[in-house]
mmCIF file with all atom_site columns, C-alpha atoms in Angstrom:
data_model
loop_
_atom_site.group_PDB
_atom_site.id
_atom_site.type_symbol
_atom_site.label_atom_id
_atom_site.label_alt_id
_atom_site.label_comp_id
_atom_site.label_asym_id
_atom_site.label_entity_id
_atom_site.label_seq_id
_atom_site.pdbx_PDB_ins_code
_atom_site.Cartn_x
_atom_site.Cartn_y
_atom_site.Cartn_z
_atom_site.occupancy
_atom_site.B_iso_or_equiv
_atom_site.pdbx_formal_charge
_atom_site.auth_seq_id
_atom_site.auth_comp_id
_atom_site.auth_asym_id
_atom_site.auth_atom_id
_atom_site.pdbx_PDB_model_num
ATOM 1   C CA . UNK A 1 1   ? -6.946  -17.426 -3.898  1.00 0.00 ? 6   UNK A CA 1
ATOM 2   C CA . UNK A 1 2   ? -9.752  -18.959 -1.820  1.00 0.00 ? 7   UNK A CA 1
ATOM 3   C CA . UNK A 1 3   ? -13.496 -18.496 -2.347  1.00 0.00 ? 8   UNK A CA 1
ATOM 4   C CA . UNK A 1 4   ? -13.855 -15.858 0.399   1.00 0.00 ? 9   UNK A CA 1
ATOM 5   C CA . UNK A 1 5   ? -11.194 -13.728 -1.226  1.00 0.00 ? 10  UNK A CA 1
ATOM 6   C CA . UNK A 1 6   ? -12.714 -14.148 -4.689  1.00 0.00 ? 11  UNK A CA 1
ATOM 7   C CA . UNK A 1 7   ? -16.129 -13.211 -3.342  1.00 0.00 ? 12  UNK A CA 1
ATOM 8   C CA . UNK A 1 8   ? -14.710 -10.150 -1.665  1.00 0.00 ? 13  UNK A CA 1
ATOM 9   C CA . UNK A 1 9   ? -12.922 -9.061  -4.837  1.00 0.00 ? 14  UNK A CA 1
ATOM 10  C CA . UNK A 1 10  ? -16.215 -9.294  -6.737  1.00 0.00 ? 15  UNK A CA 1
ATOM 11  C CA . UNK A 1 11  ? -17.826 -7.010  -4.166  1.00 0.00 ? 16  UNK A CA 1
ATOM 12  C CA . UNK A 1 12  ? -15.320 -4.254  -4.871  1.00 0.00 ? 17  UNK A CA 1
ATOM 13  C CA . UNK A 1 13  ? -15.990 -4.124  -8.610  1.00 0.00 ? 18  UNK A CA 1
ATOM 14  C CA . UNK A 1 14  ? -18.169 -1.038  -8.298  1.00 0.00 ? 19  UNK A CA 1
ATOM 15  C CA . UNK A 1 15  ? -17.644 1.775   -10.811 1.00 0.00 ? 20  UNK A CA 1
ATOM 16  C CA . UNK A 1 16  ? -17.342 4.352   -8.023  1.00 0.00 ? 21  UNK A CA 1
ATOM 17  C CA . UNK A 1 17  ? -13.873 4.463   -6.518  1.00 0.00 ? 22  UNK A CA 1
ATOM 18  C CA . UNK A 1 18  ? -15.123 5.836   -3.194  1.00 0.00 ? 23  UNK A CA 1
ATOM 19  C CA . UNK A 1 19  ? -17.426 2.821   -2.911  1.00 0.00 ? 24  UNK A CA 1
ATOM 20  C CA . UNK A 1 20  ? -14.581 0.408   -3.758  1.00 0.00 ? 25  UNK A CA 1
ATOM 21  C CA . UNK A 1 21  ? -12.254 1.850   -1.118  1.00 0.00 ? 26  UNK A CA 1
ATOM 22  C CA . UNK A 1 22  ? -14.626 1.220   1.818   1.00 0.00 ? 27  UNK A CA 1
ATOM 23  C CA . UNK A 1 23  ? -14.421 -2.593  1.844   1.00 0.00 ? 28  UNK A CA 1
ATOM 24  C CA . UNK A 1 24  ? -10.637 -2.370  1.471   1.00 0.00 ? 29  UNK A CA 1
ATOM 25  C CA . UNK A 1 25  ? -10.524 -0.159  4.535   1.00 0.00 ? 30  UNK A CA 1
ATOM 26  C CA . UNK A 1 26  ? -12.783 -2.531  6.471   1.00 0.00 ? 31  UNK A CA 1
ATOM 27  C CA . UNK A 1 27  ? -10.996 -5.837  5.850   1.00 0.00 ? 32  UNK A CA 1
ATOM 28  C CA . UNK A 1 28  ? -7.835  -4.746  7.640   1.00 0.00 ? 33  UNK A CA 1
ATOM 29  C CA . UNK A 1 29  ? -9.346  -5.871  10.941  1.00 0.00 ? 34  UNK A CA 1
ATOM 30  C CA . UNK A 1 30  ? -9.944  -9.392  9.624   1.00 0.00 ? 35  UNK A CA 1
ATOM 31  C CA . UNK A 1 31  ? -7.435  -12.103 10.463  1.00 0.00 ? 36  UNK A CA 1
ATOM 32  C CA . UNK A 1 32  ? -7.940  -14.488 7.541   1.00 0.00 ? 37  UNK A CA 1
ATOM 33  C CA . UNK A 1 33  ? -4.919  -15.324 5.389   1.00 0.00 ? 38  UNK A CA 1
ATOM 34  C CA . UNK A 1 34  ? -6.632  -14.098 2.212   1.00 0.00 ? 39  UNK A CA 1
ATOM 35  C CA . UNK A 1 35  ? -6.776  -10.490 3.443   1.00 0.00 ? 40  UNK A CA 1
ATOM 36  C CA . UNK A 1 36  ? -3.150  -9.862  2.418   1.00 0.00 ? 41  UNK A CA 1
ATOM 37  C CA . UNK A 1 37  ? -3.877  -11.275 -1.056  1.00 0.00 ? 42  UNK A CA 1
ATOM 38  C CA . UNK A 1 38  ? -6.883  -8.992  -1.486  1.00 0.00 ? 43  UNK A CA 1
ATOM 39  C CA . UNK A 1 39  ? -4.945  -5.940  -0.335  1.00 0.00 ? 44  UNK A CA 1
ATOM 40  C CA . UNK A 1 40  ? -2.153  -6.745  -2.788  1.00 0.00 ? 45  UNK A CA 1
ATOM 41  C CA . UNK A 1 41  ? -4.700  -7.176  -5.611  1.00 0.00 ? 46  UNK A CA 1
ATOM 42  C CA . UNK A 1 42  ? -6.245  -3.815  -4.689  1.00 0.00 ? 47  UNK A CA 1
ATOM 43  C CA . UNK A 1 43  ? -2.882  -2.163  -5.385  1.00 0.00 ? 48  UNK A CA 1
ATOM 44  C CA . UNK A 1 44  ? -3.677  -2.637  -9.088  1.00 0.00 ? 49  UNK A CA 1
ATOM 45  C CA . UNK A 1 45  ? -6.887  -0.588  -8.863  1.00 0.00 ? 50  UNK A CA 1
ATOM 46  C CA . UNK A 1 46  ? -7.113  2.406   -11.176 1.00 0.00 ? 51  UNK A CA 1
ATOM 47  C CA . UNK A 1 47  ? -8.109  4.676   -8.291  1.00 0.00 ? 52  UNK A CA 1
ATOM 48  C CA . UNK A 1 48  ? -5.427  6.132   -6.063  1.00 0.00 ? 53  UNK A CA 1
ATOM 49  C CA . UNK A 1 49  ? -8.014  6.213   -3.242  1.00 0.00 ? 54  UNK A CA 1
ATOM 50  C CA . UNK A 1 50  ? -8.314  2.426   -3.351  1.00 0.00 ? 55  UNK A CA 1
ATOM 51  C CA . UNK A 1 51  ? -4.532  1.953   -3.642  1.00 0.00 ? 56  UNK A CA 1
ATOM 52  C CA . UNK A 1 52  ? -3.983  4.279   -0.666  1.00 0.00 ? 57  UNK A CA 1
ATOM 53  C CA . UNK A 1 53  ? -6.323  2.195   1.494   1.00 0.00 ? 58  UNK A CA 1
ATOM 54  C CA . UNK A 1 54  ? -4.653  -1.016  0.307   1.00 0.00 ? 59  UNK A CA 1
ATOM 55  C CA . UNK A 1 55  ? -1.182  0.272   1.195   1.00 0.00 ? 60  UNK A CA 1
ATOM 56  C CA . UNK A 1 56  ? -2.426  1.514   4.566   1.00 0.00 ? 61  UNK A CA 1
ATOM 57  C CA . UNK A 1 57  ? -3.883  -1.934  5.183   1.00 0.00 ? 62  UNK A CA 1
ATOM 58  C CA . UNK A 1 58  ? -0.629  -3.662  4.278   1.00 0.00 ? 63  UNK A CA 1
ATOM 59  C CA . UNK A 1 59  ? 1.255   -1.245  6.516   1.00 0.00 ? 64  UNK A CA 1
ATOM 60  C CA . UNK A 1 60  ? -1.004  -2.145  9.450   1.00 0.00 ? 65  UNK A CA 1
ATOM 61  C CA . UNK A 1 61  ? -0.727  -5.882  8.803   1.00 0.00 ? 66  UNK A CA 1
ATOM 62  C CA . UNK A 1 62  ? 3.089   -5.844  8.679   1.00 0.00 ? 67  UNK A CA 1
ATOM 63  C CA . UNK A 1 63  ? 3.145   -9.170  6.871   1.00 0.00 ? 68  UNK A CA 1
ATOM 64  C CA . UNK A 1 64  ? 6.332   -10.224 5.077   1.00 0.00 ? 69  UNK A CA 1
ATOM 65  C CA . UNK A 1 65  ? 4.245   -11.398 2.093   1.00 0.00 ? 70  UNK A CA 1
ATOM 66  C CA . UNK A 1 66  ? 3.612   -7.746  1.275   1.00 0.00 ? 71  UNK A CA 1
ATOM 67  C CA . UNK A 1 67  ? 7.238   -6.596  1.018   1.00 0.00 ? 72  UNK A CA 1
ATOM 68  C CA . UNK A 1 68  ? 7.609   -6.956  -2.762  1.00 0.00 ? 73  UNK A CA 1
ATOM 69  C CA . UNK A 1 69  ? 4.212   -5.338  -3.386  1.00 0.00 ? 74  UNK A CA 1
ATOM 70  C CA . UNK A 1 70  ? 5.136   -2.410  -1.133  1.00 0.00 ? 75  UNK A CA 1
ATOM 71  C CA . UNK A 1 71  ? 8.447   -2.005  -2.974  1.00 0.00 ? 76  UNK A CA 1
ATOM 72  C CA . UNK A 1 72  ? 6.524   -1.800  -6.265  1.00 0.00 ? 77  UNK A CA 1
ATOM 73  C CA . UNK A 1 73  ? 4.356   0.922   -4.705  1.00 0.00 ? 78  UNK A CA 1
ATOM 74  C CA . UNK A 1 74  ? 7.416   3.164   -4.530  1.00 0.00 ? 79  UNK A CA 1
ATOM 75  C CA . UNK A 1 75  ? 6.868   3.621   -8.278  1.00 0.00 ? 80  UNK A CA 1
ATOM 76  C CA . UNK A 1 76  ? 3.136   4.350   -7.997  1.00 0.00 ? 81  UNK A CA 1
ATOM 77  C CA . UNK A 1 77  ? 1.781   7.420   -9.783  1.00 0.00 ? 82  UNK A CA 1
ATOM 78  C CA . UNK A 1 78  ? 0.368   8.697   -6.485  1.00 0.00 ? 83  UNK A CA 1
ATOM 79  C CA . UNK A 1 79  ? 2.790   10.432  -4.145  1.00 0.00 ? 84  UNK A CA 1
ATOM 80  C CA . UNK A 1 80  ? 0.594   9.435   -1.191  1.00 0.00 ? 85  UNK A CA 1
ATOM 81  C CA . UNK A 1 81  ? 0.832   5.739   -2.110  1.00 0.00 ? 86  UNK A CA 1
ATOM 82  C CA . UNK A 1 82  ? 4.618   6.084   -2.465  1.00 0.00 ? 87  UNK A CA 1
ATOM 83  C CA . UNK A 1 83  ? 4.940   7.822   0.898   1.00 0.00 ? 88  UNK A CA 1
ATOM 84  C CA . UNK A 1 84  ? 2.843   5.291   2.835   1.00 0.00 ? 89  UNK A CA 1
ATOM 85  C CA . UNK A 1 85  ? 4.681   2.396   1.164   1.00 0.00 ? 90  UNK A CA 1
ATOM 86  C CA . UNK A 1 86  ? 8.085   3.876   2.049   1.00 0.00 ? 91  UNK A CA 1
ATOM 87  C CA . UNK A 1 87  ? 7.048   4.289   5.677   1.00 0.00 ? 92  UNK A CA 1
ATOM 88  C CA . UNK A 1 88  ? 5.574   0.770   5.774   1.00 0.00 ? 93  UNK A CA 1
ATOM 89  C CA . UNK A 1 89  ? 8.789   -0.721  4.418   1.00 0.00 ? 94  UNK A CA 1
ATOM 90  C CA . UNK A 1 90  ? 10.780  0.790   7.265   1.00 0.00 ? 95  UNK A CA 1
ATOM 91  C CA . UNK A 1 91  ? 9.340   -1.822  9.642   1.00 0.00 ? 96  UNK A CA 1
ATOM 92  C CA . UNK A 1 92  ? 10.901  -4.525  7.419   1.00 0.00 ? 97  UNK A CA 1
ATOM 93  C CA . UNK A 1 93  ? 14.327  -2.902  7.346   1.00 0.00 ? 98  UNK A CA 1
ATOM 94  C CA . UNK A 1 94  ? 16.156  -6.133  8.253   1.00 0.00 ? 99  UNK A CA 1
ATOM 95  C CA . UNK A 1 95  ? 14.362  -7.950  5.427   1.00 0.00 ? 100 UNK A CA 1
ATOM 96  C CA . UNK A 1 96  ? 15.223  -5.419  2.713   1.00 0.00 ? 101 UNK A CA 1
ATOM 97  C CA . UNK A 1 97  ? 18.146  -5.416  0.347   1.00 0.00 ? 102 UNK A CA 1
ATOM 98  C CA . UNK A 1 98  ? 20.717  -2.673  0.630   1.00 0.00 ? 103 UNK A CA 1
ATOM 99  C CA . UNK A 1 99  ? 19.499  -1.309  -2.695  1.00 0.00 ? 104 UNK A CA 1
ATOM 100 C CA . UNK A 1 100 ? 15.921  -1.006  -1.417  1.00 0.00 ? 105 UNK A CA 1
ATOM 101 C CA . UNK A 1 101 ? 17.063  0.671   1.817   1.00 0.00 ? 106 UNK A CA 1
ATOM 102 C CA . UNK A 1 102 ? 19.035  3.201   -0.202  1.00 0.00 ? 107 UNK A CA 1
ATOM 103 C CA . UNK A 1 103 ? 16.029  3.766   -2.409  1.00 0.00 ? 108 UNK A CA 1
ATOM 104 C CA . UNK A 1 104 ? 13.798  4.455   0.590   1.00 0.00 ? 109 UNK A CA 1
ATOM 105 C CA . UNK A 1 105 ? 16.388  6.812   2.065   1.00 0.00 ? 110 UNK A CA 1
ATOM 106 C CA . UNK A 1 106 ? 16.712  8.656   -1.243  1.00 0.00 ? 111 UNK A CA 1
ATOM 107 C CA . UNK A 1 107 ? 12.942  8.788   -1.495  1.00 0.00 ? 112 UNK A CA 1
ATOM 108 C CA . UNK A 1 108 ? 12.648  10.310  1.977   1.00 0.00 ? 113 UNK A CA 1
ATOM 109 C CA . UNK A 1 109 ? 15.340  12.892  1.209   1.00 0.00 ? 114 UNK A CA 1
ATOM 110 C CA . UNK A 1 110 ? 13.647  13.758  -2.066  1.00 0.00 ? 115 UNK A CA 1
ATOM 111 C CA . UNK A 1 111 ? 10.288  14.282  -0.326  1.00 0.00 ? 116 UNK A CA 1
ATOM 112 C CA . UNK A 1 112 ? 11.832  16.446  2.421   1.00 0.00 ? 117 UNK A CA 1
ATOM 113 C CA . UNK A 1 113 ? 13.432  18.623  -0.268  1.00 0.00 ? 118 UNK A CA 1
ATOM 114 C CA . UNK A 1 114 ? 10.083  18.995  -2.033  1.00 0.00 ? 119 UNK A CA 1
ATOM 115 C CA . UNK A 1 115 ? 8.355   20.040  1.191   1.00 0.00 ? 120 UNK A CA 1
ATOM 116 C CA . UNK A 1 116 ? 11.038  22.631  1.862   1.00 0.00 ? 121 UNK A CA 1
ATOM 117 C CA . UNK A 1 117 ? 10.685  24.013  -1.670  1.00 0.00 ? 122 UNK A CA 1
ATOM 118 C CA . UNK A 1 118 ? 6.947   24.498  -1.237  1.00 0.00 ? 123 UNK A CA 1
ATOM 119 C CA . UNK A 1 119 ? 7.436   26.462  1.978   1.00 0.00 ? 124 UNK A CA 1
ATOM 120 C CA . UNK A 1 120 ? 10.053  28.739  0.482   1.00 0.00 ? 125 UNK A CA 1
#
């Protein structure tokens, strides 16, 4: 990881999760190569707010480097992180294994069933 990325990671070491999520949200517009690395590192944050912003950023970037990290997000403890990751992976459909495509499809079906249960 280059010095800019390391410096940025240091800046998001605040104790407050709402403070940490703001720089993650802001770097998405940057074009440097290290942005993807930082977003992937932010997926390990203890706060779901930070992880949500990181997944949203990776979804917007649509970079193939993020595929494996997005697949891992399907197992995140936050349903929102899982949902955004599943949607983001759809744009890489040709790059995904059959197993991962089935997993995303099963995930989507599972979530639709849960939404229907809540309404009823």
